[in-house]
Amino acid sequence: SGTLTFELVGREGTRRWVESNAVPLRDALGEVTALLAVTRDITARRQAETALRESERRLSEAVQTYGIGIFDHDHRTGHIYYSPEARAMRGWSLESTATFESVLQSTHPDDRAALRAAIARAHDPSGDGSFNEQHRIIRPDGSVRWLSSRSHTTFEGIGPDRHAVRTVGAVSDITDE
């Protein structure tokens, strides 16, 4: 038994991707007497995978070109993803864990209260989830940098059951602008 993926080329030059799963059928003595195979057309899936890879490549190039970092906060799990570019801006290693507290700790003390309030507004279910702030950070080497962050929080539920589920944003170092 196994799975085989391959491309078929028709007489007219049309190309289709197929995936075939096969299982041997055995007789009472255990001898393989037949092969049962199910084959399905996966062309649309392969095209979607290719388009996704291309979109990811373009996004990665744009992030590198513009020198921005991205972050993604899953409110259900509490996990916060910080891209390598966003980590570099803060002077964080790739191994360090990004948390709400580590973001606030690296924020300049004079800007922490305002940043905390802006984040709370963005996560407030009665609001629109928008966040657009500039604030200073203090990197581990002691240097002070200005960051500009924009994000949007999405919510689910209605009324008192409405709650934040995800925040996705971008950050750029505007110190030299």
PDB file of C-alpha atoms in Angstrom:
ATOM      1  CA  SER A   1       0.000   0.000   0.000  1.00  0.00           C
ATOM      2  CA  GLY A   2       1.104   3.544  -0.616  1.00  0.00           C
ATOM      3  CA  THR A   3       0.459   6.871  -2.232  1.00  0.00           C
ATOM      4  CA  LEU A   4       1.860   7.992  -5.539  1.00  0.00           C
ATOM      5  CA  THR A   5       1.562  11.523  -6.918  1.00  0.00           C
ATOM      6  CA  PHE A   6       2.335  12.208 -10.561  1.00  0.00           C
ATOM      7  CA  GLU A   7       1.564  14.464 -13.489  1.00  0.00           C
ATOM      8  CA  LEU A   8      -0.349  13.162 -16.501  1.00  0.00           C
ATOM      9  CA  VAL A   9       0.146  14.787 -19.889  1.00  0.00           C
ATOM     10  CA  GLY A  10      -2.676  14.326 -22.390  1.00  0.00           C
ATOM     11  CA  ARG A  11      -2.351  14.045 -26.171  1.00  0.00           C
ATOM     12  CA  GLU A  12      -3.304  17.698 -26.513  1.00  0.00           C
ATOM     13  CA  GLY A  13      -0.623  18.699 -24.027  1.00  0.00           C
ATOM     14  CA  THR A  14      -3.034  19.222 -21.133  1.00  0.00           C
ATOM     15  CA  ARG A  15      -1.481  18.556 -17.770  1.00  0.00           C
ATOM     16  CA  ARG A  16      -3.237  17.129 -14.724  1.00  0.00           C
ATOM     17  CA  TRP A  17      -1.842  16.150 -11.350  1.00  0.00           C
ATOM     18  CA  VAL A  18      -3.232  12.987  -9.800  1.00  0.00           C
ATOM     19  CA  GLU A  19      -2.769  11.174  -6.531  1.00  0.00           C
ATOM     20  CA  SER A  20      -3.224   7.436  -6.417  1.00  0.00           C
ATOM     21  CA  ASN A  21      -3.618   5.338  -3.270  1.00  0.00           C
ATOM     22  CA  ALA A  22      -3.231   1.587  -3.709  1.00  0.00           C
ATOM     23  CA  VAL A  23      -3.831  -1.401  -1.445  1.00  0.00           C
ATOM     24  CA  PRO A  24      -2.945  -4.999  -2.380  1.00  0.00           C
ATOM     25  CA  LEU A  25      -5.756  -7.569  -2.187  1.00  0.00           C
ATOM     26  CA  ARG A  26      -4.642 -10.995  -1.010  1.00  0.00           C
ATOM     27  CA  ASP A  27      -6.150 -14.461  -1.303  1.00  0.00           C
ATOM     28  CA  ALA A  28      -6.510 -16.936   1.549  1.00  0.00           C
ATOM     29  CA  LEU A  29      -2.850 -17.962   1.187  1.00  0.00           C
ATOM     30  CA  GLY A  30      -1.659 -14.354   1.464  1.00  0.00           C
ATOM     31  CA  GLU A  31      -0.752 -14.055  -2.204  1.00  0.00           C
ATOM     32  CA  VAL A  32      -1.443 -10.722  -3.868  1.00  0.00           C
ATOM     33  CA  THR A  33      -4.153 -11.327  -6.433  1.00  0.00           C
ATOM     34  CA  ALA A  34      -5.165  -7.795  -7.243  1.00  0.00           C
ATOM     35  CA  LEU A  35      -4.457  -4.198  -6.490  1.00  0.00           C
ATOM     36  CA  LEU A  36      -7.212  -1.821  -5.455  1.00  0.00           C
ATOM     37  CA  ALA A  37      -6.379   1.755  -6.375  1.00  0.00           C
ATOM     38  CA  VAL A  38      -8.238   4.995  -5.957  1.00  0.00           C
ATOM     39  CA  THR A  39      -6.996   7.875  -8.068  1.00  0.00           C
ATOM     40  CA  ARG A  40      -8.148  11.457  -7.799  1.00  0.00           C
ATOM     41  CA  ASP A  41      -7.389  14.643  -9.662  1.00  0.00           C
ATOM     42  CA  ILE A  42      -5.421  17.025  -7.417  1.00  0.00           C
ATOM     43  CA  THR A  43      -4.615  19.642 -10.073  1.00  0.00           C
ATOM     44  CA  ALA A  44      -6.557  22.398  -8.283  1.00  0.00           C
ATOM     45  CA  ARG A  45      -4.806  21.590  -4.997  1.00  0.00           C
ATOM     46  CA  ARG A  46      -1.362  21.670  -6.648  1.00  0.00           C
ATOM     47  CA  GLN A  47      -2.204  24.995  -8.305  1.00  0.00           C
ATOM     48  CA  ALA A  48      -3.352  26.421  -4.960  1.00  0.00           C
ATOM     49  CA  GLU A  49      -0.157  25.178  -3.262  1.00  0.00           C
ATOM     50  CA  THR A  50       1.965  26.774  -5.993  1.00  0.00           C
ATOM     51  CA  ALA A  51       0.034  30.065  -5.729  1.00  0.00           C
ATOM     52  CA  LEU A  52       0.446  30.025  -1.937  1.00  0.00           C
ATOM     53  CA  ARG A  53       4.204  29.463  -2.192  1.00  0.00           C
ATOM     54  CA  GLU A  54       4.460  32.315  -4.694  1.00  0.00           C
ATOM     55  CA  SER A  55       2.404  34.608  -2.459  1.00  0.00           C
ATOM     56  CA  GLU A  56       4.589  33.725   0.545  1.00  0.00           C
ATOM     57  CA  ARG A  57       7.719  34.443  -1.518  1.00  0.00           C
ATOM     58  CA  ARG A  58       6.370  37.859  -2.541  1.00  0.00           C
ATOM     59  CA  LEU A  59       5.401  38.721   1.023  1.00  0.00           C
ATOM     60  CA  SER A  60       8.830  37.681   2.266  1.00  0.00           C
ATOM     61  CA  GLU A  61      10.515  39.851  -0.366  1.00  0.00           C
ATOM     62  CA  ALA A  62       8.306  42.827   0.539  1.00  0.00           C
ATOM     63  CA  VAL A  63       9.080  42.395   4.244  1.00  0.00           C
ATOM     64  CA  GLN A  64      12.810  42.309   3.515  1.00  0.00           C
ATOM     65  CA  THR A  65      12.660  45.177   1.010  1.00  0.00           C
ATOM     66  CA  TYR A  66      10.770  47.509   3.338  1.00  0.00           C
ATOM     67  CA  GLY A  67      12.568  46.368   6.481  1.00  0.00           C
ATOM     68  CA  ILE A  68       9.371  45.598   8.359  1.00  0.00           C
ATOM     69  CA  GLY A  69       8.675  42.913  10.872  1.00  0.00           C
ATOM     70  CA  ILE A  70       5.431  41.067  11.333  1.00  0.00           C
ATOM     71  CA  PHE A  71       3.698  39.670  14.374  1.00  0.00           C
ATOM     72  CA  ASP A  72       0.722  37.404  14.909  1.00  0.00           C
ATOM     73  CA  HIS A  73      -1.014  36.935  18.269  1.00  0.00           C
ATOM     74  CA  ASP A  74      -3.335  33.956  18.675  1.00  0.00           C
ATOM     75  CA  HIS A  75      -5.612  35.035  21.526  1.00  0.00           C
ATOM     76  CA  ARG A  76      -6.957  31.502  22.014  1.00  0.00           C
ATOM     77  CA  THR A  77      -3.558  30.012  22.827  1.00  0.00           C
ATOM     78  CA  GLY A  78      -1.738  33.174  23.899  1.00  0.00           C
ATOM     79  CA  HIS A  79       1.061  32.381  21.424  1.00  0.00           C
ATOM     80  CA  ILE A  80       2.729  35.415  19.833  1.00  0.00           C
ATOM     81  CA  TYR A  81       4.788  35.012  16.673  1.00  0.00           C
ATOM     82  CA  TYR A  82       7.453  37.631  15.970  1.00  0.00           C
ATOM     83  CA  SER A  83       9.247  37.435  12.634  1.00  0.00           C
ATOM     84  CA  PRO A  84      13.054  37.456  12.588  1.00  0.00           C
ATOM     85  CA  GLU A  85      12.900  41.076  11.350  1.00  0.00           C
ATOM     86  CA  ALA A  86      10.645  42.159  14.236  1.00  0.00           C
ATOM     87  CA  ARG A  87      12.942  40.369  16.699  1.00  0.00           C
ATOM     88  CA  ALA A  88      16.022  42.076  15.247  1.00  0.00           C
ATOM     89  CA  MET A  89      14.404  45.496  15.729  1.00  0.00           C
ATOM     90  CA  ARG A  90      13.988  44.773  19.426  1.00  0.00           C
ATOM     91  CA  GLY A  91      17.388  43.108  19.719  1.00  0.00           C
ATOM     92  CA  TRP A  92      15.812  39.770  20.597  1.00  0.00           C
ATOM     93  CA  SER A  93      17.331  36.426  19.690  1.00  0.00           C
ATOM     94  CA  LEU A  94      15.438  33.970  17.517  1.00  0.00           C
ATOM     95  CA  GLU A  95      15.206  31.608  20.499  1.00  0.00           C
ATOM     96  CA  SER A  96      13.642  34.084  22.908  1.00  0.00           C
ATOM     97  CA  THR A  97       9.940  33.770  23.673  1.00  0.00           C
ATOM     98  CA  ALA A  98       7.811  36.721  22.632  1.00  0.00           C
ATOM     99  CA  THR A  99       5.143  37.569  25.203  1.00  0.00           C
ATOM    100  CA  PHE A 100       2.938  40.546  25.939  1.00  0.00           C
ATOM    101  CA  GLU A 101       5.136  41.236  28.978  1.00  0.00           C
ATOM    102  CA  SER A 102       8.403  41.009  27.004  1.00  0.00           C
ATOM    103  CA  VAL A 103       7.005  43.570  24.544  1.00  0.00           C
ATOM    104  CA  LEU A 104       6.120  45.906  27.407  1.00  0.00           C
ATOM    105  CA  GLN A 105       9.456  45.295  29.171  1.00  0.00           C
ATOM    106  CA  SER A 106      11.373  46.346  26.056  1.00  0.00           C
ATOM    107  CA  THR A 107       9.191  49.454  25.671  1.00  0.00           C
ATOM    108  CA  HIS A 108      10.633  52.698  27.028  1.00  0.00           C
ATOM    109  CA  PRO A 109       9.229  53.249  30.559  1.00  0.00           C
ATOM    110  CA  ASP A 110       7.757  56.629  29.548  1.00  0.00           C
ATOM    111  CA  ASP A 111       5.775  54.948  26.718  1.00  0.00           C
ATOM    112  CA  ARG A 112       4.559  51.780  28.488  1.00  0.00           C
ATOM    113  CA  ALA A 113       1.270  53.100  29.872  1.00  0.00           C
ATOM    114  CA  ALA A 114       0.224  54.573  26.523  1.00  0.00           C
ATOM    115  CA  LEU A 115       1.202  51.402  24.674  1.00  0.00           C
ATOM    116  CA  ARG A 116      -0.629  49.196  27.174  1.00  0.00           C
ATOM    117  CA  ALA A 117      -3.772  51.372  26.780  1.00  0.00           C
ATOM    118  CA  ALA A 118      -3.542  51.284  22.958  1.00  0.00           C
ATOM    119  CA  ILE A 119      -3.228  47.484  22.980  1.00  0.00           C
ATOM    120  CA  ALA A 120      -6.192  47.209  25.369  1.00  0.00           C
ATOM    121  CA  ARG A 121      -8.280  49.397  23.007  1.00  0.00           C
ATOM    122  CA  ALA A 122      -7.326  47.240  20.029  1.00  0.00           C
ATOM    123  CA  HIS A 123      -8.311  44.073  21.903  1.00  0.00           C
ATOM    124  CA  ASP A 124     -11.552  45.558  23.269  1.00  0.00           C
ATOM    125  CA  PRO A 125     -14.521  43.638  21.794  1.00  0.00           C
ATOM    126  CA  SER A 126     -16.577  46.839  21.640  1.00  0.00           C
ATOM    127  CA  GLY A 127     -14.041  48.471  19.310  1.00  0.00           C
ATOM    128  CA  ASP A 128     -12.908  47.973  15.745  1.00  0.00           C
ATOM    129  CA  GLY A 129      -9.602  46.222  16.529  1.00  0.00           C
ATOM    130  CA  SER A 130      -7.399  48.917  14.999  1.00  0.00           C
ATOM    131  CA  PHE A 131      -3.957  49.693  16.380  1.00  0.00           C
ATOM    132  CA  ASN A 132      -1.590  52.349  15.020  1.00  0.00           C
ATOM    133  CA  GLU A 133       1.068  53.554  17.455  1.00  0.00           C
ATOM    134  CA  GLN A 134       4.591  54.887  17.626  1.00  0.00           C
ATOM    135  CA  HIS A 135       6.682  54.246  20.701  1.00  0.00           C
ATOM    136  CA  ARG A 136      10.249  53.942  21.883  1.00  0.00           C
ATOM    137  CA  ILE A 137      11.970  50.743  22.861  1.00  0.00           C
ATOM    138  CA  ILE A 138      15.176  50.078  24.735  1.00  0.00           C
ATOM    139  CA  ARG A 139      17.171  47.293  23.168  1.00  0.00           C
ATOM    140  CA  PRO A 140      19.280  44.908  25.281  1.00  0.00           C
ATOM    141  CA  ASP A 141      22.404  46.868  24.258  1.00  0.00           C
ATOM    142  CA  GLY A 142      20.832  50.026  25.775  1.00  0.00           C
ATOM    143  CA  SER A 143      20.114  51.796  22.482  1.00  0.00           C
ATOM    144  CA  VAL A 144      16.789  53.561  22.141  1.00  0.00           C
ATOM    145  CA  ARG A 145      14.821  53.112  18.911  1.00  0.00           C
ATOM    146  CA  TRP A 146      11.459  54.418  17.675  1.00  0.00           C
ATOM    147  CA  LEU A 147       9.031  51.834  16.307  1.00  0.00           C
ATOM    148  CA  SER A 148       5.817  52.304  14.382  1.00  0.00           C
ATOM    149  CA  SER A 149       3.328  49.466  14.756  1.00  0.00           C
ATOM    150  CA  ARG A 150       0.049  48.813  13.005  1.00  0.00           C
ATOM    151  CA  SER A 151      -2.210  45.867  13.563  1.00  0.00           C
ATOM    152  CA  HIS A 152      -5.752  44.673  13.369  1.00  0.00           C
ATOM    153  CA  THR A 153      -7.543  42.399  15.803  1.00  0.00           C
ATOM    154  CA  THR A 154     -10.298  40.126  14.571  1.00  0.00           C
ATOM    155  CA  PHE A 155     -13.171  39.081  16.788  1.00  0.00           C
ATOM    156  CA  GLU A 156     -15.809  36.394  16.828  1.00  0.00           C
ATOM    157  CA  GLY A 157     -19.127  36.116  18.587  1.00  0.00           C
ATOM    158  CA  ILE A 158     -21.750  38.777  19.141  1.00  0.00           C
ATOM    159  CA  GLY A 159     -22.817  40.901  22.067  1.00  0.00           C
ATOM    160  CA  PRO A 160     -21.355  39.808  25.391  1.00  0.00           C
ATOM    161  CA  ASP A 161     -19.839  36.724  23.706  1.00  0.00           C
ATOM    162  CA  ARG A 162     -17.700  38.797  21.299  1.00  0.00           C
ATOM    163  CA  HIS A 163     -13.997  38.216  21.930  1.00  0.00           C
ATOM    164  CA  ALA A 164     -10.619  38.737  20.282  1.00  0.00           C
ATOM    165  CA  VAL A 165      -9.267  35.741  18.400  1.00  0.00           C
ATOM    166  CA  ARG A 166      -6.287  37.022  16.431  1.00  0.00           C
ATOM    167  CA  THR A 167      -4.133  40.112  16.029  1.00  0.00           C
ATOM    168  CA  VAL A 168      -1.887  40.463  12.977  1.00  0.00           C
ATOM    169  CA  GLY A 169       0.392  43.415  12.443  1.00  0.00           C
ATOM    170  CA  ALA A 170       3.554  44.956  11.138  1.00  0.00           C
ATOM    171  CA  VAL A 171       6.266  46.985  12.803  1.00  0.00           C
ATOM    172  CA  SER A 172       8.978  49.203  11.360  1.00  0.00           C
ATOM    173  CA  ASP A 173      11.940  51.022  12.877  1.00  0.00           C
ATOM    174  CA  ILE A 174      11.396  54.743  12.189  1.00  0.00           C
ATOM    175  CA  THR A 175      14.321  56.031  14.276  1.00  0.00           C
ATOM    176  CA  ASP A 176      16.170  57.492  11.294  1.00  0.00           C
ATOM    177  CA  GLU A 177      13.148  58.903   9.457  1.00  0.00           C
TER     178      GLU A 177
END
